[in-house]
XYZ file of C-alpha atoms in Angstrom:
748
model
C -0.276 -0.206 0.026
C 1.280 3.044 -1.285
C -1.273 5.859 0.081
C -1.502 7.686 3.323
C -5.431 7.341 4.861
C -4.771 10.359 7.402
C -1.820 12.762 8.067
C 0.206 11.190 11.423
C 1.562 13.413 13.740
C 4.385 11.418 15.837
C 3.921 10.560 19.015
C 6.483 9.098 20.970
C 6.161 6.365 23.341
C 7.985 7.086 26.291
C 8.738 3.631 28.293
C 12.567 5.160 30.371
C 13.125 3.948 33.723
C 13.343 7.236 35.818
C 13.740 5.001 39.164
C 14.532 1.360 40.441
C 10.490 -0.176 40.446
C 9.437 -1.300 44.472
C 10.237 -4.596 43.057
C 13.319 -5.085 41.419
C 13.806 -4.412 37.445
C 10.427 -4.182 35.096
C 10.809 -4.809 31.603
C 10.769 -1.601 29.901
C 8.409 -2.082 27.916
C 5.972 -2.079 31.180
C 6.787 1.080 32.082
C 5.373 4.610 30.573
C 6.596 7.942 31.664
C 5.646 11.219 32.037
C 8.138 14.191 32.195
C 7.734 18.006 32.464
C 7.187 18.643 28.619
C 4.214 16.381 29.209
C 2.306 19.100 31.389
C 0.465 21.076 28.284
C -0.418 17.277 27.163
C -1.110 15.618 30.031
C -4.042 12.968 28.768
C -5.007 11.229 32.260
C -4.922 6.841 32.732
C -6.417 5.974 35.444
C -5.609 3.240 38.435
C -8.387 0.372 38.420
C -8.725 -2.970 40.049
C -12.449 -3.520 37.513
C -14.482 -2.373 40.878
C -13.653 1.080 41.856
C -10.986 3.459 39.992
C -9.627 6.490 40.492
C -8.340 9.271 37.477
C -4.666 10.149 37.202
C -2.957 13.791 36.980
C 0.042 15.727 37.248
C 0.952 16.052 40.567
C -0.127 12.980 41.836
C -1.622 14.487 44.736
C -4.727 16.199 43.364
C -8.523 15.988 43.660
C -9.468 13.006 41.075
C -12.670 11.687 40.427
C -13.124 7.568 40.785
C -16.247 5.520 39.557
C -17.522 2.601 40.581
C -18.664 -1.161 38.639
C -22.124 -0.479 37.664
C -22.723 2.445 39.786
C -25.883 4.558 38.151
C -27.048 7.541 38.178
C -30.966 7.342 37.439
C -31.670 11.296 37.300
C -34.904 12.015 35.489
C -35.384 12.863 32.038
C -31.807 11.177 31.529
C -30.146 8.546 30.516
C -28.009 6.705 32.938
C -24.446 7.245 33.785
C -21.431 6.338 35.951
C -21.894 8.627 39.338
C -18.430 9.702 40.483
C -17.650 8.021 43.659
C -16.404 10.717 46.446
C -12.421 11.726 45.656
C -10.591 9.776 47.374
C -6.728 9.868 46.544
C -6.505 13.376 46.713
C -3.097 14.926 49.549
C -1.990 18.524 49.688
C 0.373 19.695 51.418
C 1.673 23.428 52.114
C 5.569 23.578 53.362
C 4.307 27.429 53.966
C 3.994 29.614 50.902
C 1.366 27.915 48.911
C -0.849 24.694 48.663
C 1.348 22.242 46.480
C -2.061 21.085 44.298
C -3.282 24.902 43.587
C 0.238 26.115 42.270
C 0.879 26.194 38.976
C 2.860 23.006 36.823
C 5.932 24.764 36.050
C 9.204 22.565 35.485
C 10.658 25.521 37.198
C 8.582 24.428 40.431
C 7.885 20.622 39.719
C 11.793 20.273 38.975
C 12.996 17.126 38.178
C 9.746 16.045 36.911
C 8.936 12.201 36.104
C 5.645 10.428 36.378
C 5.758 6.229 36.118
C 3.147 4.035 35.351
C 3.973 0.769 36.072
C 1.773 -1.854 34.449
C 2.842 -4.613 35.607
C 2.272 -3.662 39.102
C -0.474 -1.494 38.954
C 1.173 1.645 40.559
C 1.334 5.186 39.464
C 4.637 6.720 41.549
C 5.554 10.266 40.686
C 8.763 11.842 42.185
C 9.353 15.999 41.892
C 11.212 18.686 43.558
C 8.636 21.419 45.136
C 10.540 24.594 44.489
C 8.496 27.167 45.772
C 8.332 31.050 47.847
C 11.996 30.181 48.508
C 11.449 26.445 50.399
C 11.578 23.356 48.722
C 10.625 19.783 49.681
C 11.498 16.346 47.694
C 8.126 14.191 46.943
C 7.239 11.281 45.949
C 4.044 9.663 45.474
C 2.775 6.220 45.249
C -1.148 5.055 44.588
C -2.656 2.172 43.454
C -5.988 0.138 43.329
C -5.567 -3.025 44.766
C -5.773 -6.162 42.666
C -5.685 -8.485 45.350
C -8.124 -7.278 47.545
C -10.651 -5.917 45.254
C -12.233 -3.020 48.344
C -8.998 -1.795 48.831
C -6.472 1.395 47.615
C -4.106 3.498 49.110
C -2.101 6.581 47.857
C 1.284 7.375 50.326
C 3.335 10.684 50.178
C 7.066 10.874 51.091
C 8.331 14.587 51.716
C 11.918 15.483 52.368
C 11.887 18.906 53.140
C 14.995 20.843 52.542
C 14.210 23.635 55.931
C 12.902 23.277 59.712
C 9.811 24.400 60.337
C 6.021 23.682 60.441
C 3.571 22.022 57.140
C 0.099 21.963 56.645
C -1.402 18.738 55.503
C -4.499 17.784 54.013
C -6.068 14.261 53.620
C -9.721 14.873 52.086
C -12.500 12.979 50.625
C -13.485 15.028 47.657
C -17.482 14.960 47.520
C -18.482 16.775 44.390
C -20.949 18.551 43.113
C -24.261 17.657 40.981
C -23.177 18.055 37.673
C -24.242 21.695 35.638
C -25.482 22.075 33.193
C -27.569 18.277 32.848
C -29.361 17.678 29.887
C -32.833 15.494 29.814
C -31.013 13.246 27.271
C -33.414 10.765 27.812
C -35.484 12.953 25.473
C -33.741 15.422 23.436
C -33.007 15.195 19.735
C -29.712 15.249 18.081
C -30.504 19.368 16.943
C -31.361 20.154 20.332
C -28.744 18.567 21.936
C -26.142 20.402 20.105
C -27.874 23.626 20.303
C -27.864 23.129 24.538
C -24.707 22.188 24.215
C -23.320 25.817 22.419
C -26.219 27.562 24.939
C -24.140 25.811 27.687
C -20.330 28.012 26.539
C -19.654 24.439 25.041
C -19.062 22.625 22.140
C -18.945 19.071 20.551
C -16.060 19.712 17.896
C -12.928 18.343 18.491
C -9.832 19.873 21.145
C -6.787 19.958 21.458
C -4.835 17.556 23.368
C -5.515 16.740 26.608
C -9.145 18.983 26.417
C -12.236 15.589 26.540
C -14.039 16.551 23.614
C -17.254 15.296 24.664
C -17.536 16.101 28.098
C -20.539 18.111 27.482
C -22.459 14.942 27.169
C -21.038 12.443 28.752
C -20.683 13.956 32.225
C -20.133 12.229 35.541
C -23.656 11.314 36.830
C -23.886 12.150 41.101
C -23.477 10.527 44.524
C -25.287 12.428 47.109
C -22.792 11.958 50.774
C -26.450 10.971 53.051
C -23.499 10.971 56.132
C -20.648 11.721 56.635
C -18.348 11.629 59.809
C -14.464 11.394 61.262
C -12.386 10.656 64.552
C -9.336 12.866 64.718
C -8.130 10.419 67.468
C -7.810 7.326 64.904
C -7.431 9.136 61.995
C -10.486 8.101 59.896
C -13.058 9.521 58.065
C -16.218 7.740 57.050
C -19.406 8.493 54.698
C -22.437 6.992 53.053
C -24.021 7.968 49.889
C -26.382 6.935 47.248
C -26.121 7.513 43.477
C -29.273 9.951 42.796
C -32.731 7.730 42.406
C -29.414 4.537 42.736
C -27.990 2.343 44.605
C -26.027 3.109 48.129
C -22.469 3.004 48.172
C -19.693 3.788 51.170
C -16.060 4.886 51.590
C -13.996 5.207 54.156
C -9.911 6.019 54.704
C -7.492 5.817 57.689
C -4.253 8.072 57.617
C -1.253 6.327 58.656
C 1.348 9.361 59.653
C 4.839 9.243 60.174
C 6.260 7.151 63.675
C 7.999 9.394 65.812
C 6.770 12.947 64.064
C 5.618 16.126 65.639
C 2.040 16.461 65.541
C 0.762 20.325 66.373
C -2.813 19.877 65.288
C -5.539 17.396 64.433
C -8.753 19.110 62.539
C -11.531 17.573 60.919
C -12.820 19.333 58.270
C -17.102 19.122 57.486
C -18.183 20.901 54.343
C -20.653 20.091 51.505
C -17.488 19.965 49.156
C -14.848 18.117 51.215
C -14.954 15.446 54.768
C -10.617 15.719 55.921
C -8.334 15.168 58.208
C -6.560 18.732 58.322
C -2.575 18.438 59.988
C -0.149 20.469 61.361
C 3.284 19.042 61.730
C 7.358 19.786 62.985
C 9.599 19.058 60.185
C 13.606 18.891 59.855
C 16.113 19.598 57.101
C 16.863 16.534 55.018
C 14.242 14.192 56.992
C 12.256 12.108 54.597
C 7.959 11.793 56.196
C 6.155 9.685 54.639
C 2.323 9.921 55.482
C -0.233 6.948 53.888
C -3.641 7.043 53.041
C -5.788 4.001 52.911
C -8.934 3.658 51.209
C -12.459 1.332 51.381
C -15.015 1.470 49.326
C -18.158 -0.523 48.580
C -21.443 -0.271 47.140
C -24.542 -2.186 47.589
C -24.328 -6.148 46.870
C -21.035 -5.456 47.223
C -19.463 -4.965 50.514
C -20.782 -3.180 53.852
C -21.416 0.230 55.053
C -19.883 3.107 56.266
C -19.105 1.197 59.393
C -17.592 -1.695 57.499
C -15.499 0.320 55.388
C -13.939 1.855 58.415
C -13.303 -1.558 59.544
C -11.272 -2.574 56.391
C -9.319 0.517 56.278
C -7.928 -0.041 59.294
C -6.831 -3.264 59.002
C -5.343 -1.855 56.023
C -3.333 0.273 58.245
C -1.975 -2.410 60.393
C -0.967 -4.416 57.573
C 1.015 -1.948 56.400
C 1.917 -0.251 53.439
C 4.391 -2.188 51.721
C 2.743 -5.875 52.397
C -0.491 -4.402 50.817
C 1.536 -3.025 48.065
C 3.493 -6.490 47.385
C 0.221 -7.947 47.837
C -0.923 -6.175 44.794
C 2.084 -6.384 42.862
C 1.824 -10.003 42.698
C -1.679 -10.231 41.590
C -0.735 -8.215 38.684
C 2.120 -10.108 38.120
C 0.103 -13.623 38.511
C -2.191 -11.974 35.706
C 1.455 -10.905 33.258
C 1.949 -14.555 33.219
C -0.494 -14.298 30.367
C 1.221 -12.156 27.846
C 2.090 -11.274 24.147
C 4.880 -10.841 24.007
C 6.658 -9.157 20.314
C 10.698 -9.524 20.033
C 11.530 -6.814 17.588
C 9.770 -4.306 18.143
C 10.314 -2.311 21.076
C 6.886 0.735 20.307
C 5.047 -1.943 19.741
C 5.501 -3.800 22.732
C 4.681 -1.398 24.962
C 1.426 -0.785 23.213
C 0.473 -4.178 23.325
C 1.462 -4.000 27.182
C -0.389 -0.300 27.649
C -3.911 -1.892 25.861
C -3.590 -4.736 28.409
C -3.432 -3.353 30.858
C -6.566 -1.559 30.053
C -8.451 -4.250 29.670
C -7.519 -5.589 32.872
C -7.527 -2.393 34.637
C -11.423 -3.342 34.640
C -12.135 -6.791 34.731
C -13.485 -9.034 37.424
C -14.082 -12.560 38.324
C -16.842 -14.130 39.120
C -19.446 -11.228 38.345
C -21.888 -10.471 35.756
C -21.403 -7.070 35.095
C -20.016 -6.012 31.388
C -17.767 -4.079 30.987
C -18.450 -0.213 29.757
C -17.392 1.069 26.615
C -14.818 3.651 28.167
C -14.239 1.736 30.896
C -14.369 3.068 34.586
C -15.396 6.532 33.490
C -18.189 8.296 32.192
C -16.997 7.978 28.788
C -20.432 6.463 26.560
C -22.261 6.749 29.740
C -20.996 3.652 30.945
C -23.144 1.937 29.113
C -22.465 -2.167 27.594
C -22.537 -1.558 23.560
C -21.510 -4.941 21.228
C -18.228 -3.651 22.497
C -18.376 -5.244 25.575
C -19.254 -9.076 23.558
C -17.637 -8.475 20.223
C -14.771 -6.684 21.063
C -13.244 -7.425 24.729
C -14.591 -10.676 25.367
C -12.644 -12.394 22.269
C -9.513 -10.294 23.311
C -9.829 -11.746 26.716
C -10.621 -15.092 26.543
C -8.000 -17.183 25.368
C -5.779 -15.395 28.082
C -7.858 -14.790 31.182
C -10.916 -16.914 30.333
C -12.061 -16.442 33.883
C -12.308 -12.390 33.216
C -13.926 -12.947 29.769
C -17.006 -14.628 31.776
C -18.270 -11.515 33.599
C -19.522 -10.018 29.999
C -21.567 -13.373 28.981
C -22.884 -13.388 32.385
C -24.953 -10.568 32.240
C -26.224 -11.041 29.180
C -27.759 -14.040 30.930
C -28.419 -11.996 33.832
C -30.593 -9.334 31.560
C -32.757 -11.291 29.732
C -36.104 -10.252 31.353
C -35.477 -6.927 29.643
C -34.108 -8.126 26.930
C -37.643 -9.888 26.620
C -39.754 -6.804 27.503
C -37.602 -4.975 25.145
C -38.439 -7.673 22.155
C -42.869 -7.352 23.284
C -42.231 -3.577 23.077
C -40.955 -3.388 19.531
C -43.252 -6.390 18.276
C -40.660 -8.737 18.145
C -40.209 -12.635 19.766
C -37.303 -13.622 22.211
C -35.035 -11.916 23.416
C -33.692 -7.984 21.959
C -31.032 -6.525 23.448
C -30.332 -3.076 23.472
C -27.639 -0.979 21.667
C -26.787 0.393 25.117
C -27.671 -1.379 28.655
C -27.167 -0.044 31.810
C -24.172 -2.454 33.289
C -26.594 -3.057 36.546
C -29.562 -3.416 35.418
C -29.457 -4.511 31.644
C -32.422 -1.443 30.528
C -31.909 -0.368 27.361
C -30.589 3.583 27.930
C -29.991 4.512 24.156
C -29.775 8.187 24.285
C -32.995 9.834 21.813
C -30.095 11.836 20.124
C -29.511 8.336 18.659
C -33.123 7.046 18.383
C -31.434 5.480 14.854
C -29.130 2.701 16.445
C -32.155 1.108 18.076
C -31.924 -0.953 13.955
C -28.639 -1.282 14.937
C -29.634 -4.976 16.132
C -26.317 -7.066 14.985
C -25.919 -6.388 19.131
C -28.416 -9.885 19.499
C -26.435 -11.692 16.973
C -22.565 -10.085 18.873
C -24.410 -11.733 21.790
C -24.916 -15.427 20.655
C -21.581 -15.743 19.330
C -20.168 -14.579 22.532
C -22.009 -17.270 24.360
C -20.881 -20.217 21.682
C -17.493 -18.990 21.841
C -17.533 -18.875 25.458
C -18.783 -22.673 25.034
C -16.276 -23.630 22.520
C -12.836 -22.455 24.539
C -13.992 -23.586 27.677
C -15.474 -27.245 26.840
C -18.106 -26.387 29.740
C -21.225 -28.661 28.888
C -23.089 -27.593 32.490
C -22.110 -23.849 31.899
C -24.064 -23.985 28.146
C -27.372 -25.670 29.395
C -27.733 -23.459 32.261
C -26.475 -20.209 31.575
C -25.640 -19.990 27.678
C -28.059 -21.570 25.852
C -31.410 -19.459 27.038
C -29.561 -16.823 26.105
C -28.726 -18.110 22.878
C -31.714 -20.263 21.929
C -34.229 -16.975 23.040
C -31.751 -14.414 20.679
C -32.878 -17.248 17.870
C -36.001 -16.560 18.022
C -35.700 -12.800 18.057
C -34.274 -13.170 14.501
C -36.865 -15.903 13.326
C -39.550 -13.161 14.432
C -37.347 -10.361 12.712
C -36.229 -11.332 9.023
C -38.728 -11.647 6.542
C -39.096 -14.371 3.693
C -38.239 -12.933 -0.383
C -41.139 -15.641 -1.709
C -39.671 -14.051 -5.001
C -35.959 -14.468 -5.120
C -36.644 -17.601 -2.128
C -34.516 -15.895 -0.114
C -34.663 -14.714 4.088
C -33.756 -10.804 4.692
C -33.445 -8.746 7.212
C -35.085 -4.865 7.049
C -34.624 -1.440 8.326
C -31.594 -2.267 10.084
C -28.820 0.671 11.033
C -25.454 -0.804 9.351
C -22.329 -0.829 11.511
C -21.161 2.165 9.513
C -23.636 4.081 11.642
C -24.719 7.001 9.377
C -26.071 3.947 6.862
C -29.392 4.396 9.257
C -32.624 2.056 7.634
C -30.942 0.292 5.185
C -32.160 -3.261 4.104
C -30.045 -6.343 3.864
C -27.233 -4.967 6.272
C -24.506 -7.275 5.105
C -22.707 -8.264 8.357
C -25.773 -8.082 10.073
C -27.150 -9.999 7.921
C -24.120 -12.887 8.628
C -24.397 -12.397 11.510
C -27.461 -13.497 12.095
C -27.092 -16.422 9.839
C -24.083 -17.355 12.245
C -26.464 -17.157 15.568
C -28.809 -19.018 14.344
C -26.560 -21.640 13.131
C -25.256 -21.333 16.886
C -28.303 -22.358 18.148
C -29.098 -25.493 16.524
C -25.276 -26.332 17.256
C -26.202 -25.765 21.145
C -30.010 -27.319 21.170
C -28.040 -30.513 20.163
C -25.288 -30.037 22.770
C -28.229 -29.482 25.709
C -30.570 -32.393 24.340
C -33.203 -29.575 23.369
C -34.623 -29.450 20.196
C -34.111 -26.687 17.823
C -36.879 -25.145 15.726
C -36.659 -25.925 12.290
C -37.069 -22.649 10.961
C -33.716 -21.272 12.407
C -31.509 -23.855 10.056
C -34.446 -22.841 7.031
C -33.565 -19.600 7.461
C -29.901 -19.665 7.913
C -29.671 -21.572 4.585
C -31.593 -18.879 2.414
C -30.181 -16.301 4.196
C -29.578 -12.949 1.591
C -26.085 -11.690 2.005
C -25.516 -9.040 -1.172
C -22.955 -9.943 -3.555
C -21.562 -8.244 -6.850
C -21.058 -11.123 -9.295
C -19.218 -8.454 -11.535
C -16.926 -7.215 -9.072
C -16.304 -10.952 -7.010
C -16.924 -9.220 -3.521
C -19.976 -8.187 -1.754
C -21.558 -5.140 -1.176
C -22.097 -3.350 2.601
C -26.190 -3.340 2.277
C -28.720 -4.152 -1.056
C -27.727 -2.063 -4.336
C -30.722 -0.433 -3.893
C -28.923 2.121 -0.922
C -25.915 4.947 -2.257
C -22.867 3.925 -1.237
C -21.700 7.603 -0.965
C -21.533 9.015 2.452
C -18.861 9.800 4.179
C -18.468 8.185 7.494
C -15.958 6.987 10.071
C -15.488 3.626 7.755
C -16.161 4.377 4.662
C -17.258 0.840 4.544
C -17.667 -1.783 7.205
C -16.774 -5.167 4.776
C -13.973 -5.322 6.545
C -15.980 -6.807 9.568
C -17.320 -9.333 7.636
C -13.788 -10.880 7.969
C -14.040 -9.882 11.760
C -12.244 -13.001 14.148
C -15.876 -13.819 15.745
C -17.601 -13.866 12.411
C -15.193 -14.438 9.825
C -17.563 -15.047 6.906
C -16.176 -18.120 4.550
C -15.517 -16.470 1.172
C -13.409 -17.595 -0.792
C -9.649 -15.778 -1.259
C -10.439 -13.253 -3.939
C -13.719 -12.432 -2.785
C -11.599 -12.033 0.886
C -8.871 -10.013 -1.406
C -11.707 -7.714 -3.111
C -13.503 -7.056 0.007
C -10.571 -5.652 1.884
C -8.785 -3.120 -1.315
C -12.802 -1.908 -1.505
C -12.525 -1.371 2.043
C -9.209 -0.188 1.673
C -10.658 2.183 -1.446
C -14.056 3.904 0.612
C -11.669 4.709 3.737
C -9.774 6.636 1.857
C -12.683 8.430 0.026
C -15.241 8.154 1.997
C -13.708 7.976 5.127
C -13.176 11.248 7.595
C -10.676 10.510 10.796
C -11.352 7.256 10.733
C -12.885 5.288 13.803
C -10.170 3.204 16.030
C -12.345 0.467 15.897
C -12.350 0.361 12.135
C -8.158 0.815 11.744
C -6.878 -1.751 14.341
C -9.502 -4.604 12.800
C -7.476 -4.059 9.068
C -4.023 -5.633 10.712
C -6.371 -8.742 10.957
C -6.950 -8.350 7.308
C -4.284 -8.109 5.809
C -2.918 -11.367 8.142
C -5.899 -13.411 6.833
C -5.094 -12.317 3.212
C -1.323 -13.541 3.700
C 0.675 -10.459 4.126
C 3.106 -10.026 7.295
C 4.586 -6.737 6.113
C 0.998 -4.665 5.191
C -0.072 -6.383 8.872
C 2.604 -4.938 10.168
C 2.348 -1.484 9.116
C -1.129 -1.102 10.348
C -0.126 -2.080 12.899
C 2.250 0.692 13.332
C 0.099 3.550 12.051
C -1.999 2.430 15.187
C 0.961 3.629 17.249
C -0.062 7.246 15.747
C -2.240 9.785 17.010
C -4.471 7.773 18.391
C -2.175 7.496 21.963
C -2.515 10.205 23.793
C 0.739 10.396 25.885
C 2.130 10.153 28.337
C -0.274 6.779 28.971
C -0.954 5.438 25.859
C -4.247 5.889 26.047
C -6.609 5.113 23.286
C -8.580 7.556 21.421
C -12.247 7.358 19.592
C -9.917 8.902 16.659
C -6.886 10.842 16.094
C -8.875 14.309 15.958
C -10.714 13.587 18.863
C -10.467 13.054 22.338
C -13.483 10.301 23.465
C -10.552 8.593 25.366
C -10.150 5.159 27.064
C -12.853 3.593 24.008
C -11.527 -0.573 25.749
C -12.850 -1.807 22.041
C -10.151 0.024 20.754
C -7.840 -1.160 23.257
C -9.307 -5.100 22.514
C -8.976 -4.095 18.299
C -5.517 -3.666 18.710
C -4.433 -7.055 20.963
C -6.911 -9.083 18.716
C -4.824 -8.472 16.004
C -2.245 -10.301 17.620
C -3.969 -13.035 19.336
C -5.926 -13.958 16.041
C -4.647 -11.804 13.659
C -0.719 -12.420 13.049
C -1.301 -16.194 14.670
C -4.233 -16.689 12.303
C -6.061 -19.043 15.232
C -9.673 -19.303 15.363
C -12.249 -21.188 17.852
C -14.268 -23.275 15.895
C -16.105 -26.185 16.942
C -13.732 -28.310 16.119
C -10.980 -26.936 18.504
C -8.560 -24.312 18.436
C -7.851 -24.324 14.693
C -4.916 -22.677 12.365
C -7.371 -21.269 10.012
C -4.877 -18.867 8.653
C -1.214 -19.550 7.659
C 0.587 -17.418 10.397
C 2.492 -14.689 9.405
C 4.858 -12.397 11.226
C 5.961 -7.984 9.475
C 9.763 -8.696 8.711
C 11.599 -6.631 11.244
C 10.168 -8.950 14.219
C 11.802 -12.206 15.416
C 8.956 -13.448 16.861
C 5.612 -13.232 19.068
C 4.337 -15.249 21.755
C 1.112 -15.662 22.885
C 1.821 -16.606 26.630
C 0.007 -19.133 28.594
C -3.489 -19.340 26.287
C -6.196 -21.082 27.931
C -8.176 -23.234 26.242
C -10.350 -26.421 27.158
C -9.079 -26.044 30.419
C -5.230 -26.948 29.339
C -2.765 -23.928 28.884
C 0.183 -23.686 26.006
C 2.477 -20.859 24.604
C 1.377 -20.284 20.873
C 5.156 -19.170 18.888
C 5.662 -17.641 15.858
C 9.107 -17.896 14.692
C 10.344 -18.011 11.469
C 11.921 -21.107 9.869
C 15.246 -21.160 7.682
C 13.785 -19.821 4.670
C 12.229 -17.264 6.908
C 8.714 -18.064 6.659
C 6.319 -17.294 10.053
C 5.309 -20.631 11.671
C 3.214 -21.449 14.734
C 4.592 -23.689 17.421
C 2.344 -24.887 20.225
C 4.120 -25.775 23.574
C 1.860 -27.185 26.450
C 2.776 -26.003 29.904
């Protein structure tokens, strides 16, 4: 390929080791470091354990919003949205000339600054010398959200003042105000939404990094604090809260002081905006003082109340920071035993690790919660899209099946609202919504996006994921109890939704929204029809496994499903030829998604080449600021075509522009700053797990459906500790004596 789709702007992936990691030497590909050069372009990352989170900030001590899994605000007139929990990671310090968190970010004030995200250990460490008002203090901040103890987190501040005297410290729980303005998104049209945003003094236009450009719509929900208090003697804080018309939650903090420090004053501050323990202490020049804030958090149906959280926070304080951090790091180390190892390209390796880090930071085990489209942030209102089933789920399935399972369990848990929605639209079975509330499963698609109620391919995507989990796990009992009911009900939906064209003797699906969403209300979208056909075929197979009777219509409809095809050009069409294919969109075309690993529509090698060539041409001529969900999948398409160099070129293109500094946060497009979209990270990962490897999960096992490929400069690619049907093994793609890529499996 000689053309460029977009003007690429160089993005430097910084992975320098500025300070020695806490637990021995860490592979540099797991370390991302921000410097003072990033002060003006700092795109926040987050620390999370799948259950709750905190955003990051440059100083390491600022008030940051945090979120909790499926903890939603249900304000009247609005869609559901993640309720920001009281900010817990904030610590502030005043040596006498001003508060640390209030002083401008300036390299002359924050001297020798470095902030390192250690993805292998799940920690954020910030170091600098705070030099202001003729006083200097060496500062180190370390924060983590425990991977070993899901209710716990901690932030530790170490100060080394270069003076003698008294200093002030505060340890707040930040109580957020309700976001204003708040729009009635449940009823606003698109034009009304734009007008309301403009009237509020905001825009939905792309903005320079790091300003978020969708915050006007994807703002956080509100948690009302019902009761709060603290104890100056025990150095504890606690609160009980409730999301707007939603669930209850609680938080507690326990503060640990340096041994032997002289405490001159301790005060409890209780106000409408924060609950805080405020201290005045005496310090000596050159001596290091370490303060630790231990946090416990819970929500309704996951943990207890504030009293229980105080007990947890105090127990954490008794255990000690080093022990908690060691357990946390050990849990992360265990996760990284399953990994993707690239030999020959450090930048690609770093990007793979950052994408895996963001996926793993948002996973739970043994639950039935999905993953919000933008992780534990307010992006896309925290709703569950097909992103969970078709993007995140396959990326995790072979590496971490226990962390993929909650995604399929969520669809089983929320069958009833999907049944009710099917009845609402006059359909049978279950009709899962385009945007499902992660707690209730109820449809929460914004009114201004009303057209996507026709983007019904999500119902096939869900069935495919259920079957993929069964094939990978071999769990017959799970299939009968949990997977089969979902698959059966979705087959009933498609049976009711198709139209029989008697003249052509085929089944069609009318009035749908294409995955290339500018094409709304089109007949016979190829991706939708192909996915529906696969879902019906799956239902027949699943029925045999569980000993149920399959509806004969499933096989009949699948066999006669119409998938538009251009015989003259020997390629598929996006949808019926009656619909002009001429719009400027994020994707240009959706033909590449017919090759998507979970669907992988059977076709000849020539048709596959023709489809892909059309996709690239349309992306070039009808694509504008391409969506990263499309871009990351192009490497898979090239790999299926056997072109390792072209696949590598697409991988390289996805390192540039989409990854925002300093922590490789993927954004929806190069130009916009809608960040934290897990589907894009998962798509990049799938390019390695299913693209370069050629592996597919099929009825007969984990098969090599395509010959493996490697980019020319790479020595090897290893998928470490793949899990399939209870067995663990490594998949290694290397080269034979002639340089041809080969795939071997090595049992654990």
